[in-house]
XYZ file of C-alpha atoms in Angstrom:
500
model
C -12.552 -19.858 -0.588
C -10.094 -22.061 -2.676
C -9.245 -18.934 -4.761
C -8.060 -17.165 -1.509
C -5.349 -20.222 -0.729
C -4.117 -20.039 -4.296
C -3.650 -16.063 -4.380
C -2.053 -16.343 -0.827
C 0.562 -18.998 -2.548
C 0.907 -16.393 -5.284
C 1.677 -13.728 -2.982
C 4.105 -15.818 -0.839
C 6.278 -15.795 -4.254
C 5.154 -12.698 -5.748
C 6.634 -11.013 -2.545
C 9.985 -10.473 -4.342
C 9.458 -8.091 -7.465
C 10.526 -10.343 -10.298
C 7.703 -12.973 -9.390
C 4.999 -10.178 -9.348
C 4.553 -10.359 -13.157
C 3.201 -14.141 -12.602
C 0.704 -13.204 -10.068
C -0.378 -9.540 -11.541
C -3.768 -10.973 -12.607
C -4.373 -13.283 -9.686
C -4.408 -16.992 -10.744
C -8.015 -17.577 -9.678
C -9.718 -17.654 -13.242
C -9.709 -20.791 -15.364
C -7.330 -19.211 -17.575
C -4.357 -18.945 -15.246
C -3.661 -22.312 -15.723
C -5.751 -24.261 -18.486
C -5.257 -27.518 -19.646
C -3.354 -26.473 -22.564
C -0.326 -25.607 -19.984
C -0.402 -21.601 -20.509
C 2.733 -20.314 -18.376
C 2.006 -17.990 -15.652
C 4.396 -15.885 -16.804
C 2.370 -15.519 -20.080
C -0.477 -15.379 -18.493
C 0.483 -12.459 -15.937
C 1.657 -10.455 -19.280
C -1.425 -10.870 -20.878
C -3.543 -10.079 -18.094
C -1.703 -6.864 -17.519
C -1.967 -6.005 -21.195
C -5.610 -6.543 -20.949
C -5.933 -4.101 -17.724
C -3.918 -1.459 -19.482
C -6.246 -1.970 -22.630
C -9.224 -1.564 -20.472
C -8.156 1.656 -18.889
C -7.402 0.261 -15.385
C -3.875 1.131 -15.371
C -1.414 3.831 -16.843
C 2.165 2.677 -17.240
C 3.765 5.864 -19.087
C 6.465 7.820 -16.970
C 5.127 11.522 -16.655
C 7.620 14.237 -15.837
C 6.764 16.526 -12.738
C 3.862 16.259 -10.205
C 3.516 20.059 -9.596
C -0.188 19.973 -10.936
C -1.469 17.517 -8.330
C -1.368 19.827 -5.550
C -4.318 21.592 -7.801
C -5.611 18.489 -9.244
C -6.193 16.712 -5.740
C -7.582 17.211 -2.294
C -7.836 15.639 0.649
C -11.437 14.842 2.079
C -11.549 14.783 5.909
C -14.549 12.857 7.981
C -13.716 13.456 11.467
C -15.930 13.974 14.668
C -19.763 12.857 14.713
C -22.333 12.843 17.308
C -25.224 10.185 17.016
C -28.574 10.805 19.022
C -29.252 8.061 21.476
C -32.699 7.075 20.153
C -31.516 6.638 16.154
C -28.701 3.966 16.965
C -29.373 0.092 16.912
C -28.327 -0.927 20.135
C -30.836 -1.610 22.924
C -28.119 -2.057 25.720
C -25.036 -0.194 24.662
C -23.675 2.634 22.524
C -23.266 2.368 18.838
C -20.154 0.890 17.241
C -19.783 3.539 14.519
C -17.777 3.597 11.261
C -18.218 6.285 8.381
C -18.411 5.124 4.425
C -17.820 7.767 2.071
C -18.824 7.261 -1.664
C -17.214 9.699 -4.143
C -19.086 11.006 -7.390
C -19.267 10.494 -10.303
C -16.393 7.830 -10.081
C -18.318 5.667 -7.432
C -15.162 4.876 -5.399
C -15.692 3.842 -1.728
C -13.843 4.456 1.464
C -14.142 3.022 4.997
C -13.099 4.338 8.268
C -11.927 2.563 11.312
C -14.792 1.601 13.906
C -15.391 3.405 17.286
C -16.423 1.000 19.534
C -19.572 1.456 21.707
C -19.572 5.392 21.631
C -22.396 7.549 19.987
C -19.879 10.562 19.881
C -16.507 10.083 18.639
C -13.662 10.782 16.191
C -13.651 8.327 12.844
C -10.400 10.315 11.664
C -11.072 9.222 7.982
C -9.070 11.201 5.234
C -8.597 10.371 1.525
C -7.635 11.996 -1.713
C -10.096 12.915 -3.921
C -9.946 14.551 -7.448
C -10.788 17.965 -8.732
C -13.494 15.939 -11.072
C -15.240 14.991 -8.094
C -18.774 16.655 -7.914
C -20.024 15.254 -4.409
C -19.501 12.679 -1.518
C -22.084 10.874 0.083
C -21.358 10.010 3.915
C -23.154 7.255 5.404
C -22.681 6.176 9.353
C -23.132 2.691 10.181
C -23.582 0.957 13.502
C -21.401 -2.351 13.055
C -23.435 -5.471 14.207
C -21.893 -8.604 14.854
C -24.944 -10.966 14.059
C -26.849 -9.403 11.343
C -26.085 -6.730 8.464
C -24.643 -3.357 9.595
C -27.305 -0.758 10.522
C -27.376 2.283 8.150
C -28.010 5.002 10.661
C -28.031 7.795 8.335
C -26.353 9.804 5.318
C -25.573 13.052 4.151
C -24.439 14.579 0.470
C -21.208 16.795 0.575
C -20.485 19.042 -2.378
C -16.902 18.780 -3.658
C -14.567 20.721 -5.950
C -16.298 20.642 -9.215
C -19.511 21.618 -7.825
C -20.726 25.053 -7.888
C -21.786 24.488 -4.458
C -18.447 23.153 -3.270
C -15.543 25.002 -1.515
C -14.340 27.984 -3.939
C -11.100 27.791 -5.379
C -9.506 30.394 -3.495
C -10.514 28.990 -0.472
C -9.589 25.541 -1.001
C -6.217 26.116 -1.756
C -5.415 28.134 1.124
C -7.294 27.365 4.425
C -9.829 24.916 2.962
C -13.229 24.513 3.907
C -15.025 22.998 7.273
C -18.495 21.756 7.519
C -20.672 20.739 10.036
C -23.241 18.443 8.462
C -26.652 17.213 9.512
C -27.113 13.385 9.335
C -30.646 12.332 7.919
C -32.368 8.841 7.693
C -32.436 7.393 4.374
C -36.082 8.824 4.108
C -34.860 12.291 4.836
C -37.271 13.749 7.340
C -35.223 12.586 10.387
C -32.165 14.538 12.149
C -30.083 11.664 13.899
C -26.975 13.883 14.526
C -24.263 15.514 12.939
C -20.518 14.804 11.521
C -17.845 17.200 10.779
C -15.960 17.091 7.264
C -13.304 19.463 5.690
C -11.857 19.926 2.250
C -8.408 21.044 1.383
C -5.966 21.684 -1.671
C -2.941 23.058 -2.980
C -0.042 23.742 -0.351
C -2.762 23.231 2.544
C -3.348 19.509 1.585
C 0.503 18.920 1.433
C 0.634 20.434 4.991
C -2.236 18.238 6.107
C -0.706 15.094 4.493
C 2.387 15.717 6.503
C 0.574 16.582 9.818
C -1.545 13.521 9.487
C 1.600 11.398 8.886
C 3.257 13.022 12.207
C 0.033 11.294 13.888
C 0.469 8.080 12.085
C -2.784 8.660 10.156
C -2.806 6.886 6.673
C -4.541 9.091 4.140
C -6.412 6.543 1.579
C -5.501 6.949 -1.963
C -7.180 3.427 -3.065
C -10.932 2.999 -2.986
C -12.067 -0.207 -1.191
C -12.705 -2.616 -4.250
C -8.923 -1.861 -5.265
C -9.990 -2.186 -8.852
C -11.088 1.320 -9.686
C -7.746 3.318 -9.217
C -5.186 4.109 -12.026
C -1.403 4.667 -11.249
C 1.153 5.958 -13.125
C 4.989 6.236 -12.916
C 6.614 9.580 -12.352
C 10.081 10.611 -13.076
C 11.707 12.349 -10.226
C 15.448 13.574 -10.350
C 17.722 11.355 -8.001
C 19.206 14.357 -6.601
C 16.224 15.742 -5.124
C 14.356 13.034 -3.620
C 13.861 14.610 -0.411
C 11.788 16.980 -2.212
C 10.012 14.452 -4.110
C 8.945 11.619 -1.667
C 6.602 11.354 1.490
C 9.155 10.579 4.106
C 8.395 10.076 8.004
C 10.088 13.424 9.625
C 11.359 14.258 13.091
C 8.613 14.204 15.631
C 6.467 11.551 14.052
C 4.905 8.849 16.004
C 6.364 6.404 13.542
C 9.794 4.988 15.355
C 12.453 7.264 14.678
C 14.503 4.411 12.915
C 12.090 4.604 9.879
C 12.190 8.398 9.749
C 13.851 9.748 6.401
C 14.447 7.979 3.220
C 16.079 4.709 2.812
C 18.221 3.312 -0.001
C 17.827 -0.513 -0.663
C 21.337 -1.439 -2.029
C 20.474 -4.681 -3.267
C 23.920 -5.261 -5.419
C 25.828 -4.248 -2.040
C 27.740 -1.587 -3.789
C 28.042 0.316 -0.620
C 29.786 -2.625 1.284
C 31.883 -3.421 3.141
C 30.659 -1.079 6.034
C 34.051 -0.049 7.961
C 32.184 -0.256 11.498
C 30.590 -3.824 10.552
C 33.368 -5.447 7.946
C 32.006 -8.931 8.941
C 28.441 -8.319 7.285
C 27.794 -9.941 3.830
C 25.394 -9.337 1.101
C 24.079 -12.776 0.605
C 22.693 -14.164 -2.886
C 22.650 -12.213 -6.146
C 18.603 -11.970 -6.506
C 17.809 -8.258 -7.218
C 15.191 -6.147 -8.252
C 15.380 -2.521 -10.109
C 14.197 -0.777 -6.755
C 16.140 1.952 -5.348
C 14.466 3.887 -2.318
C 11.707 3.263 0.191
C 10.036 5.859 2.766
C 7.044 5.948 5.080
C 5.641 9.111 5.008
C 2.367 7.942 2.976
C 1.976 5.068 5.733
C -0.061 4.859 9.094
C 1.285 3.872 12.426
C -0.650 1.233 14.462
C 0.483 1.487 17.991
C -1.326 -1.850 19.045
C 0.338 -4.057 16.529
C 3.553 -1.731 16.192
C 2.899 -1.521 12.542
C 3.704 1.185 9.619
C 0.567 0.061 7.289
C -0.549 0.427 4.054
C 2.697 0.887 2.140
C 2.645 0.091 -1.772
C 5.428 -0.805 -4.208
C 3.872 -0.091 -7.394
C 1.476 2.909 -6.306
C 0.811 5.647 -3.685
C -0.856 8.939 -3.213
C -0.782 11.734 -5.937
C 1.355 13.845 -4.073
C 4.995 12.349 -2.959
C 5.657 8.693 -3.050
C 7.213 5.907 -1.082
C 8.901 3.229 -3.330
C 11.102 4.140 -6.430
C 12.434 2.244 -9.422
C 15.394 2.543 -11.937
C 14.397 4.125 -15.183
C 14.744 1.252 -17.908
C 14.683 1.214 -21.689
C 12.431 3.984 -23.195
C 12.059 6.106 -20.024
C 9.975 3.473 -18.344
C 10.422 0.587 -15.918
C 9.332 -2.900 -17.300
C 9.428 -4.068 -13.802
C 7.075 -1.197 -12.324
C 4.763 -2.013 -15.518
C 4.619 -5.471 -14.943
C 3.386 -5.180 -11.247
C 1.260 -2.265 -11.782
C -1.920 -3.879 -11.214
C -0.582 -6.025 -8.157
C -2.267 -4.688 -5.313
C -0.340 -6.151 -2.199
C 0.150 -3.785 0.562
C 3.063 -4.063 2.844
C 2.948 -3.573 6.692
C 6.199 -3.019 8.522
C 5.830 -4.266 11.956
C 8.373 -4.364 15.105
C 8.397 -7.659 16.788
C 8.630 -5.562 20.285
C 8.999 -2.109 21.646
C 12.958 -2.455 21.382
C 12.468 -1.722 17.784
C 15.253 -3.997 16.703
C 13.481 -6.181 14.387
C 10.947 -5.698 11.586
C 8.500 -8.147 9.759
C 7.166 -7.335 6.360
C 3.771 -8.689 6.055
C 2.157 -8.876 2.332
C -1.477 -8.367 2.414
C -3.773 -9.263 -0.652
C -7.101 -7.462 -0.617
C -10.068 -9.897 -0.544
C -11.928 -6.830 -2.033
C -10.094 -6.784 -5.496
C -10.410 -10.489 -5.764
C -14.191 -10.429 -5.376
C -14.352 -7.267 -7.147
C -12.553 -8.749 -10.448
C -14.600 -11.550 -10.082
C -17.953 -10.381 -9.729
C -17.601 -7.449 -11.866
C -17.058 -4.812 -8.997
C -20.361 -6.080 -7.621
C -18.496 -5.253 -4.241
C -20.137 -1.725 -4.161
C -22.389 -3.014 -0.761
C -19.563 -4.576 1.172
C -18.531 -2.088 3.599
C -15.586 -3.823 5.093
C -11.766 -3.606 3.708
C -10.369 -7.085 4.064
C -7.129 -8.608 3.249
C -5.343 -11.841 3.785
C -1.732 -11.899 5.212
C 0.577 -14.396 4.081
C 2.386 -15.843 7.402
C 5.971 -15.564 7.723
C 6.773 -19.024 8.532
C 5.980 -19.574 4.652
C 8.210 -16.549 3.530
C 9.317 -14.217 5.799
C 10.865 -10.605 4.547
C 12.576 -9.169 7.785
C 14.818 -6.123 8.754
C 17.201 -6.172 11.451
C 18.388 -2.973 12.915
C 22.034 -2.233 12.766
C 24.398 0.594 13.782
C 24.587 1.607 10.148
C 20.849 1.006 9.016
C 18.907 -2.061 8.514
C 20.122 -5.575 7.294
C 17.023 -6.718 4.983
C 16.439 -10.443 4.925
C 14.498 -12.438 2.653
C 13.697 -16.373 4.024
C 12.117 -18.765 1.726
C 10.767 -21.941 3.137
C 12.487 -25.200 2.084
C 11.738 -27.648 -0.669
C 9.931 -30.015 1.526
C 7.497 -27.848 2.844
C 6.835 -26.663 -0.550
C 5.984 -29.957 -1.725
C 3.377 -30.150 0.901
C 1.736 -27.320 -0.557
C 1.847 -28.627 -4.048
C 0.753 -31.690 -2.794
C -2.146 -30.048 -0.913
C -3.526 -28.250 -3.988
C -3.489 -31.204 -6.010
C -5.408 -33.136 -3.581
C -7.939 -30.699 -2.653
C -8.194 -28.635 -5.823
C -7.979 -30.711 -8.754
C -5.654 -30.799 -12.160
C -6.067 -27.110 -12.854
C -5.320 -25.157 -9.747
C -2.492 -27.842 -8.806
C -0.805 -27.345 -12.217
C -1.183 -23.669 -11.586
C 0.504 -23.910 -8.041
C 3.194 -26.064 -9.791
C 3.844 -23.749 -12.570
C 4.256 -20.756 -10.292
C 6.575 -22.698 -8.081
C 8.757 -23.790 -11.068
C 8.974 -20.316 -12.543
C 10.022 -19.024 -9.191
C 12.676 -21.961 -8.516
C 13.984 -20.846 -11.995
C 15.960 -18.053 -10.247
C 17.455 -20.045 -7.702
C 20.288 -22.511 -7.440
C 19.308 -26.142 -6.845
C 20.678 -26.077 -3.147
C 18.938 -23.153 -2.520
C 15.547 -24.509 -3.348
C 16.257 -27.839 -1.607
C 17.511 -26.006 1.529
C 15.595 -23.021 1.638
C 17.041 -19.650 1.187
C 18.041 -16.451 3.280
C 18.841 -13.351 0.914
C 20.479 -10.269 3.006
C 21.306 -6.758 1.386
C 21.969 -3.617 3.580
C 19.581 -0.710 3.513
C 21.200 2.712 4.056
C 19.116 5.984 5.490
C 20.210 8.686 2.885
C 17.980 11.448 4.152
C 17.366 11.823 7.822
C 14.039 12.904 9.630
C 15.121 16.519 9.506
C 15.454 16.211 5.623
C 19.176 16.266 5.790
C 21.513 14.249 3.621
C 23.308 11.395 5.679
C 26.838 9.936 4.771
C 25.654 7.221 2.802
C 23.772 9.967 0.205
C 26.548 10.188 -2.053
C 27.333 6.640 -2.448
C 23.375 6.102 -3.385
C 23.923 9.220 -5.821
C 26.690 7.562 -7.449
C 24.799 4.413 -7.811
C 21.368 5.947 -8.971
C 23.085 7.832 -11.914
C 25.751 5.516 -13.036
C 23.979 5.050 -16.826
C 24.436 1.364 -16.529
C 22.484 0.075 -19.676
C 21.688 -2.966 -17.929
C 20.422 -1.168 -14.815
C 19.748 2.342 -15.035
C 18.886 4.559 -18.160
C 17.544 7.546 -16.242
C 20.299 10.045 -16.824
C 19.945 11.298 -12.984
C 16.085 10.322 -12.828
C 14.162 7.342 -11.315
C 10.630 6.387 -11.240
C 7.789 6.548 -8.444
C 4.449 5.045 -8.728
C 1.365 8.030 -7.874
C -2.216 7.798 -8.279
C -3.620 9.994 -11.236
C -7.170 8.708 -10.983
């Protein structure tokens, strides 16, 4: 598992946008840092270009997203009931989870696990395109020692199937199903599972209802290698109509309701009520807004889970970027295939401090290295960069949030470098050294020696009721300033959405 350690290092320094390009391809192959000394910056660009040429990404900005309401649907797998005699447990009930495979794309999705219950709700929801013909739903009994036991399956016709939900119905009330689950030989009825499909405005309403409950609607398949994202142009003045944001009444904590402006240049300072607050260090990325209406809420960990910088669901969106030369964003394109997810986790129930954890998909690593031979793997697994290496944090303020990024000091990074050299040899050791050298180029010498803490303010511009706050006009002035070095969008910005 040497590669996982190196990718974790990549994620540490790739958590900031301007380092993502070096990490886009995941420096696990021999090509990442060959003996000829190819820089990680060059390597990242080449890998991203290869991905685009292979059809794994789509970086052209696209006007509008209205068609997505009719081109996509939400497939929901909910209540199940498995007959006692058909589980794999002698002394307890089944530990059940569902796995869905969508055809013809072959994309796979997995639900949470329901422990020791033959009857329950897996609460699995995912976006499927209109081109999907069917979905195979498998129910598994998880096993801690042996392979998970496939209890039974059923096939559900989808939108492009003549036997699927009719167009007039799927876009209104949707279609509900109670399906019989059968064993692999097809001869034995082992129980039932409930499913539904809905598109159009009904899909949009369902997505919001699920966010109220803190349920994540999945838009990426389990391998993290099959999805296509594109950058869509949206009007800066109408962001509350375009983005997915947590609304009043949601289980997501109120302090994260609405839409937030990442004022990375500190243009809206000083804050009259807090004149002592300072914008620290000049590092910035061409990002503008973030919102939490496409994430899920975990009440046990106090985390809003599953946010993406570069991707998002086919409707709405969660992270926006300045429009740059040619109506595109080079920064967005460079990280298009960066597949880290971001979990915003409160430290305690006072909800005053948030740690932002960067999770890197193990499924994506293995899928890329094994040519998507991950099809039989049923777990959705991430490694998370610990915050004692690189801590991205938010501190609650009366006026909004203080966003703080802390990088470990040089002495600690030297230990990492030495460890890679000793354990993994020259090739991977040089890869780690090259990555840190590129990163170091952005920082002053004393910052690299002593570590660094960067701070910038984050202001709520839309509240949980969809109302514009006192910070909206300052945001809009900045977002439409037309500065050639930052923003050429003429009143627009970009958001990443799924297109395939």
